[in-house]
Coordinates of C-alpha atoms and ligand atoms in Angstrom, one line a residue:
M1 CA 5.9 43.4 1.7
S2 CA 8.9 44.2 3.9
L3 CA 11.3 42.4 1.3
V4 CA 9.7 43.9 -1.8
L5 CA 10.2 47.2 0.0
S6 CA 13.7 46.3 1.1
S7 CA 14.3 45.2 -2.9
V8 CA 12.5 48.6 -4.0
R9 CA 15.3 50.3 -1.3
D10 CA 17.8 48.7 -2.7
T11 CA 16.9 48.9 -6.5
L12 CA 16.6 52.9 -5.7
Y13 CA 19.7 53.0 -4.0
A14 CA 21.2 51.4 -7.0
V15 CA 19.8 53.8 -9.6
T16 CA 20.4 56.9 -7.2
S17 CA 23.7 56.3 -5.6
C18 CA 25.7 58.5 -8.1
C19 CA 23.8 61.7 -6.7
F20 CA 24.3 61.2 -2.8
P21 CA 27.3 61.1 -0.4
N22 CA 28.6 57.4 0.0
P23 CA 26.4 55.4 2.6
T24 CA 28.4 53.5 4.7
L25 CA 27.8 49.7 6.4
H26 CA 29.3 48.6 9.8
I27 CA 29.9 44.8 9.4
N28 CA 32.2 42.8 11.6
R29 CA 33.2 45.8 13.5
R30 CA 34.5 47.4 10.6
T31 CA 33.2 50.5 8.4
F32 CA 33.0 50.3 4.9
K33 CA 32.0 53.1 2.1
V34 CA 29.8 52.0 -0.5
I35 CA 31.1 53.4 -3.7
K36 CA 28.9 51.8 -6.5
L37 CA 26.8 49.0 -7.8
L38 CA 28.9 46.2 -9.6
G39 CA 26.0 44.2 -10.5
E40 CA 23.1 42.1 -9.6
G41 CA 21.6 38.7 -9.9
G42 CA 18.5 37.3 -9.0
F43 CA 18.5 38.0 -5.3
S44 CA 21.9 39.6 -4.8
Y45 CA 23.6 43.1 -5.2
V46 CA 27.2 43.3 -5.9
H47 CA 28.5 46.8 -4.4
L48 CA 32.4 47.7 -4.5
V49 CA 32.9 48.8 -1.2
Q50 CA 36.3 50.7 1.1
D51 CA 37.2 49.4 4.3
T52 CA 37.7 52.9 5.9
S53 CA 40.3 52.2 8.1
T54 CA 42.7 50.3 5.3
G55 CA 41.5 51.9 2.2
R56 CA 41.2 49.0 0.7
Y57 CA 38.2 48.0 -1.9
Y58 CA 36.0 44.9 -2.0
A59 CA 33.5 43.4 -4.0
L60 CA 30.7 43.0 -1.6
K61 CA 28.2 40.6 -2.5
K62 CA 24.6 41.4 -0.6
I63 CA 22.0 38.3 -0.7
R64 CA 19.0 38.9 0.9
C65 CA 17.2 35.9 2.7
Q66 CA 13.6 35.8 3.1
F67 CA 12.4 34.6 6.5
G68 CA 11.6 30.9 6.4
S69 CA 12.7 30.2 2.9
D70 CA 15.6 28.2 2.0
S71 CA 17.9 30.9 1.1
V72 CA 20.0 31.8 3.9
K73 CA 20.9 27.5 3.6
D74 CA 21.9 28.8 -0.5
A75 CA 23.4 31.5 0.2
M76 CA 25.7 29.8 2.8
K77 CA 26.1 26.7 0.4
E78 CA 27.8 29.0 -2.1
V79 CA 30.0 30.2 0.4
D80 CA 31.0 26.9 1.4
M81 CA 31.7 26.0 -2.3
Y82 CA 34.1 29.1 -2.5
R83 CA 35.6 27.7 0.6
L84 CA 35.9 24.3 -0.8
F85 CA 38.8 25.3 -3.3
S86 CA 41.8 27.1 -3.1
H87 CA 43.4 27.9 -6.7
E88 CA 44.9 30.8 -8.3
N89 CA 42.4 30.8 -11.0
I90 CA 39.5 30.5 -8.7
I91 CA 37.8 33.4 -6.7
K92 CA 38.5 33.5 -2.8
V93 CA 36.1 34.5 -0.4
I94 CA 37.5 37.2 2.4
D95 CA 34.9 37.2 4.9
T96 CA 31.2 36.4 5.3
C97 CA 28.8 37.8 8.0
V98 CA 25.1 36.8 8.6
V99 CA 22.6 39.7 10.1
Q100 CA 18.9 39.9 10.8
D101 CA 17.0 42.0 8.4
K102 CA 14.5 44.0 9.7
N103 CA 11.7 41.9 8.4
G104 CA 12.6 38.7 10.2
G105 CA 14.7 37.5 7.3
K106 CA 18.6 37.6 7.0
I107 CA 20.8 39.3 5.0
V108 CA 24.3 37.4 4.2
Y109 CA 27.1 39.7 3.1
I110 CA 30.0 38.2 1.0
F111 CA 33.3 40.2 0.7
L112 CA 35.2 39.1 -2.3
P113 CA 38.3 40.7 -4.1
Y114 CA 37.5 43.5 -6.6
Y115 CA 38.3 42.9 -10.2
K116 CA 38.0 45.8 -11.9
S117 CA 37.1 44.1 -15.5
G118 CA 35.3 40.7 -16.5
L119 CA 35.7 38.7 -19.8
Q120 CA 32.3 39.5 -20.7
D121 CA 33.5 43.3 -20.8
V122 CA 36.5 42.7 -22.9
I123 CA 34.1 40.9 -25.6
N124 CA 31.9 43.6 -25.2
N125 CA 34.6 46.1 -25.9
N126 CA 35.7 44.1 -28.7
L127 CA 32.6 44.0 -30.4
E128 CA 32.0 47.9 -29.9
N129 CA 35.4 48.8 -31.4
N130 CA 35.4 46.2 -34.1
K131 CA 39.0 44.9 -32.0
Y132 CA 39.4 40.9 -31.3
F133 CA 41.7 38.6 -29.5
S134 CA 44.5 37.2 -31.1
E135 CA 44.5 33.1 -30.9
K136 CA 47.3 33.4 -28.5
E137 CA 45.8 35.7 -25.9
M138 CA 42.3 33.6 -25.9
L139 CA 44.1 30.5 -25.4
K140 CA 46.2 31.8 -22.7
I141 CA 43.3 33.3 -20.7
F142 CA 41.0 30.0 -22.0
R143 CA 43.9 27.7 -20.7
G144 CA 43.6 29.7 -17.1
I145 CA 39.8 28.9 -17.2
C146 CA 40.5 25.6 -17.9
Y147 CA 43.1 25.2 -14.7
A148 CA 39.9 26.5 -12.6
V149 CA 37.6 23.6 -13.8
R150 CA 40.2 21.2 -13.4
A151 CA 40.2 22.1 -9.9
L152 CA 36.6 21.5 -9.6
H153 CA 36.6 18.3 -11.8
T154 CA 39.1 16.7 -10.2
Y155 CA 38.4 17.8 -6.2
R156 CA 39.4 15.7 -3.2
F157 CA 37.7 15.9 0.6
P158 CA 40.3 17.1 3.1
S159 CA 40.4 14.9 5.7
V160 CA 39.7 17.9 8.0
P161 CA 36.5 20.0 8.6
L162 CA 36.3 23.1 6.4
R163 CA 37.5 26.1 7.8
S164 CA 37.4 29.8 6.7
E165 CA 40.4 31.1 5.3
N166 CA 40.6 33.9 8.2
G167 CA 39.2 31.7 10.8
I168 CA 36.1 33.7 10.9
T169 CA 33.4 32.7 14.0
N170 CA 29.9 33.3 13.6
S171 CA 27.7 31.3 15.5
N172 CA 24.9 31.7 12.8
L173 CA 27.9 31.2 10.1
N174 CA 28.5 28.0 11.9
G175 CA 25.8 26.2 12.3
I176 CA 24.6 26.8 8.6
E177 CA 28.6 25.5 7.6
N178 CA 27.4 22.2 9.5
E179 CA 24.7 21.6 8.0
M180 CA 26.2 22.3 4.3
N181 CA 29.0 20.0 5.4
N182 CA 26.6 17.3 5.8
S183 CA 24.7 18.2 2.9
I184 CA 27.4 17.9 0.9
S185 CA 28.5 14.3 2.5
L186 CA 25.5 13.1 2.1
Q187 CA 25.1 13.9 -1.7
S188 CA 28.4 11.9 -2.0
N189 CA 26.8 8.8 -2.3
N190 CA 28.5 6.5 -5.2
S191 CA 30.1 9.9 -6.7
Q192 CA 33.5 9.2 -5.4
N193 CA 36.3 7.8 -7.8
E194 CA 38.3 4.8 -7.0
D195 CA 41.2 7.4 -6.5
G196 CA 39.4 9.1 -4.0
V197 CA 38.6 12.3 -6.5
V198 CA 34.9 13.6 -5.9
P199 CA 34.2 15.6 -9.0
F200 CA 32.2 19.0 -8.7
A201 CA 30.8 20.8 -11.6
H202 CA 30.5 24.9 -11.7
R203 CA 27.4 24.5 -14.1
D204 CA 27.3 28.3 -15.1
I205 CA 30.6 28.5 -16.8
K206 CA 30.2 31.8 -18.9
P207 CA 32.1 34.9 -19.8
G208 CA 30.1 36.9 -17.5
N209 CA 31.3 34.8 -14.5
I210 CA 34.9 35.3 -15.2
L211 CA 36.9 38.0 -13.9
L212 CA 40.4 39.3 -15.5
T213 CA 43.2 40.3 -12.8
D214 CA 44.7 43.8 -13.8
D215 CA 48.3 42.7 -14.4
A216 CA 49.9 42.6 -18.2
D217 CA 49.7 38.8 -18.1
S218 CA 45.8 38.8 -17.4
Q219 CA 44.5 35.9 -15.5
P220 CA 40.9 34.6 -15.5
I221 CA 38.9 34.3 -12.0
L222 CA 36.2 31.6 -12.4
M223 CA 33.4 32.7 -9.8
D224 CA 29.7 32.6 -9.0
F225 CA 29.2 29.7 -7.4
G226 CA 25.8 29.8 -6.5
S227 CA 25.3 26.8 -9.3
L228 CA 27.8 24.3 -8.4
V229 CA 27.2 20.7 -7.6
R230 CA 28.1 17.4 -7.1
A231 CA 29.0 16.7 -10.7
R232 CA 27.9 13.0 -10.8
I233 CA 24.0 12.7 -10.3
K234 CA 22.4 9.4 -10.8
I235 CA 19.1 10.0 -12.3
Q236 CA 16.8 7.0 -11.2
T237 CA 13.2 8.4 -11.4
R238 CA 11.2 11.1 -13.4
N239 CA 11.2 12.9 -10.5
E240 CA 14.9 13.3 -9.8
A241 CA 15.1 14.1 -13.8
L242 CA 12.4 16.8 -13.3
M243 CA 14.3 18.3 -10.4
Q244 CA 18.0 18.6 -12.3
Q245 CA 16.0 20.3 -15.1
D246 CA 14.6 22.7 -13.0
L247 CA 17.6 23.4 -10.8
A248 CA 19.3 24.1 -14.6
S249 CA 16.6 26.1 -15.3
Q250 CA 17.1 28.4 -12.5
H251 CA 21.4 28.3 -12.3
S252 CA 22.8 27.3 -15.9
T253 CA 22.5 30.2 -18.2
M254 CA 20.2 28.9 -21.5
P255 CA 22.9 29.4 -24.4
Y256 CA 25.8 28.3 -22.5
R257 CA 23.9 25.3 -20.5
A258 CA 24.7 21.3 -22.0
P259 CA 22.2 19.5 -23.9
E260 CA 21.9 16.8 -20.9
L261 CA 20.4 19.6 -18.7
F262 CA 17.6 20.9 -20.8
D263 CA 16.2 17.5 -21.4
V264 CA 17.3 15.5 -18.5
K265 CA 16.7 11.4 -19.0
T266 CA 16.2 9.0 -16.5
N267 CA 18.8 6.2 -15.8
V268 CA 21.6 8.1 -16.5
E269 CA 24.5 10.0 -14.8
L270 CA 24.7 13.4 -15.3
N271 CA 29.0 14.5 -14.7
E272 CA 31.1 16.9 -15.2
K273 CA 31.0 17.0 -18.7
V274 CA 28.2 19.8 -18.6
D275 CA 31.3 22.1 -18.0
I276 CA 32.8 21.2 -21.2
W277 CA 30.0 22.3 -23.1
S278 CA 30.0 25.7 -21.4
L279 CA 33.9 26.1 -22.0
G280 CA 33.1 25.2 -25.7
C281 CA 30.6 28.1 -25.7
T282 CA 32.6 30.4 -23.9
L283 CA 35.4 30.0 -26.4
Y284 CA 33.3 30.5 -29.1
A285 CA 32.1 34.2 -27.4
M286 CA 35.8 34.8 -27.1
A287 CA 36.5 34.7 -30.7
Y288 CA 33.2 35.8 -32.2
G289 CA 31.3 38.1 -29.6
S290 CA 28.3 35.2 -28.1
S291 CA 27.5 32.0 -27.4
P292 CA 26.8 30.0 -30.7
F293 CA 23.5 29.4 -29.5
D294 CA 22.9 33.1 -28.6
N295 CA 21.2 34.1 -32.2
N296 CA 19.3 30.7 -32.7
I297 CA 15.7 32.2 -31.8
N298 CA 15.9 34.5 -34.9
E299 CA 18.3 32.8 -37.3
Q300 CA 16.8 29.4 -37.4
G301 CA 13.4 30.1 -36.5
G302 CA 14.0 27.0 -33.7
S303 CA 14.7 27.8 -30.1
I304 CA 17.9 27.8 -28.3
A305 CA 17.3 24.5 -26.6
L306 CA 16.4 22.4 -29.9
A307 CA 19.6 24.2 -31.5
V308 CA 21.6 22.9 -28.7
L309 CA 20.2 19.4 -28.5
N310 CA 21.1 19.1 -32.2
A311 CA 24.5 21.0 -31.7
Q312 CA 23.4 23.1 -34.5
F313 CA 25.9 25.8 -34.9
R314 CA 28.1 27.7 -37.7
F315 CA 31.5 29.5 -37.7
P316 CA 31.7 32.6 -39.9
P317 CA 32.6 31.9 -43.7
T318 CA 36.6 30.4 -44.2
E319 CA 37.1 34.0 -45.6
Q320 CA 35.8 36.0 -43.1
D321 CA 37.5 34.0 -40.1
K322 CA 40.1 35.4 -38.1
Y323 CA 41.0 32.0 -36.5
S324 CA 43.0 29.1 -37.8
P325 CA 41.0 25.2 -38.4
E326 CA 42.5 24.0 -35.4
F327 CA 41.0 26.7 -33.2
K328 CA 37.5 25.9 -34.7
D329 CA 38.4 22.2 -34.5
L330 CA 38.9 23.0 -30.4
I331 CA 35.4 24.1 -30.2
S332 CA 33.7 21.7 -32.3
F333 CA 35.7 19.0 -29.9
M334 CA 33.8 20.4 -26.6
L335 CA 30.2 20.8 -28.4
K336 CA 29.3 17.1 -28.7
V337 CA 26.0 16.7 -27.7
D338 CA 26.5 13.2 -26.1
P339 CA 28.5 13.5 -22.9
K340 CA 30.7 10.0 -23.6
D341 CA 31.7 11.9 -27.2
R342 CA 32.7 15.0 -25.4
P343 CA 36.8 15.3 -23.9
D344 CA 37.3 15.5 -20.1
I345 CA 39.5 18.6 -19.0
H346 CA 42.7 16.9 -19.2
Q347 CA 42.0 16.3 -22.7
V348 CA 40.7 19.8 -23.7
I349 CA 43.8 21.5 -21.7
A350 CA 46.4 19.0 -23.4
K351 CA 44.8 20.1 -26.9
V352 CA 45.0 23.7 -25.9
D353 CA 48.6 22.9 -24.9
T354 CA 49.4 21.6 -28.4
Q355 CA 48.0 24.5 -30.0
L356 CA 49.6 27.0 -27.9
E357 CA 53.6 25.4 -28.2
Q358 CA 52.2 25.7 -32.8
L359 CA 51.6 29.3 -31.9
S360 CA 55.0 29.6 -30.0
S361 CA 57.1 27.8 -32.6
Ligands
LIG1 N1 34.5 40.0 -7.0 C1 33.9 41.2 -8.3 N2 35.0 42.2 -8.5 C2 33.9 42.9 -9.5 N3 32.8 42.6 -9.8 C3 32.2 41.7 -9.4 C4 32.7 40.7 -8.4 N4 31.9 39.7 -8.4 C5 30.6 40.1 -9.1 N5 31.1 41.1 -9.5 C6 29.8 41.7 -10.4 O1 28.4 41.3 -10.2 C7 27.8 40.9 -10.9 C8 26.7 39.7 -10.3 O2 27.6 38.7 -9.4 P1 26.9 37.5 -9.3 O3 27.5 36.7 -10.5 O4 28.1 36.5 -8.2 O5 25.7 37.2 -8.7 P2 24.5 36.5 -9.1 O6 23.4 37.1 -8.0 O7 25.3 35.3 -8.9 O8 24.1 36.4 -10.4 P3 23.5 35.8 -11.3 O9 22.1 35.8 -11.4 O10 24.3 35.9 -12.7 O11 24.1 34.1 -11.0 C9 29.0 40.1 -11.9 O12 28.4 39.9 -13.1 C10 29.8 41.4 -12.0 O13 29.4 42.2 -12.9

């Protein structure tokens, strides 16, 4: 009940924050002014906050965790996942903090760098104003996303235990971190390559999870690691298959979700190719405004799942299309129903490089 009240309070704040003076938050002995709500997810709110002593802005993700549930573990898993990767196209956690909530639950705060705009905002703006990306612009941004994905797909475990970037020591956090590190290594059975690479899959790549830097040569930043998992998972029983299907329905956005996650089969291995499918949908959305599977319910009378399972998508008629056949080939290259026929991230990057070279010559 008190969790419901807290959520109501957060929602009320979200609706009325424009009318009242900025509230303040005291976290890790620092004071932050809450400027505005940036976005909200299932159990989280993201606010723009300003550190009152330095004047710096941050995006503060607040995850409310109910007493006795696994949600603190899940929230800290997300933090752990951010900290595994250090890459210019992957968002970095600045600080975290776990505080006790009045109702016996916990609140996990995650401080992230603030980015003014995201890829979905640019797509929406293009649609509203009848504008579009040039092929070169689009491929440059897309290559940055691929670099982030390559870092996930070619991850190598460090030989030293994980530490936060700024060396935060919070007893709650450390306990949970240890637990998570254990669970990461326990899940690692059989999924390490001979060369020591342990691929991770993001499993929710979409324009809404890509932020953009503010400079002239705008770089994409991959975020929202709540869905990230060890990529290679052997499915041996029907139960395991259903569990993965369930996980995908909670964390992987339907129009961007790979076919093998809609209908998880037994005696197969899920792998990082799920992200290649989502990359194909993301590139299509950059060009044409939405995932190729976004409008399938109305247009073809079938469900999104059916369209995805049959890779049933279309490009605009040639005379109306602004983009080259090579560009469309790149999208089709990624949208192969069988993961074995889908390229890996290195092959995608190689094809993007070739196209960018051709566009520059
Ligand atoms: N660093 C940031 N800078 C600017 N805006 C951000 C930042 N992080 C998150 N947001 C905004 O908050 C929204 C929700 O963030 P996020 O996707 O991390 O939350 P979530 O609870 O995991 O959401 P979802 O239900 O989509 O998985 C984003 O779509 C974005 O609009």
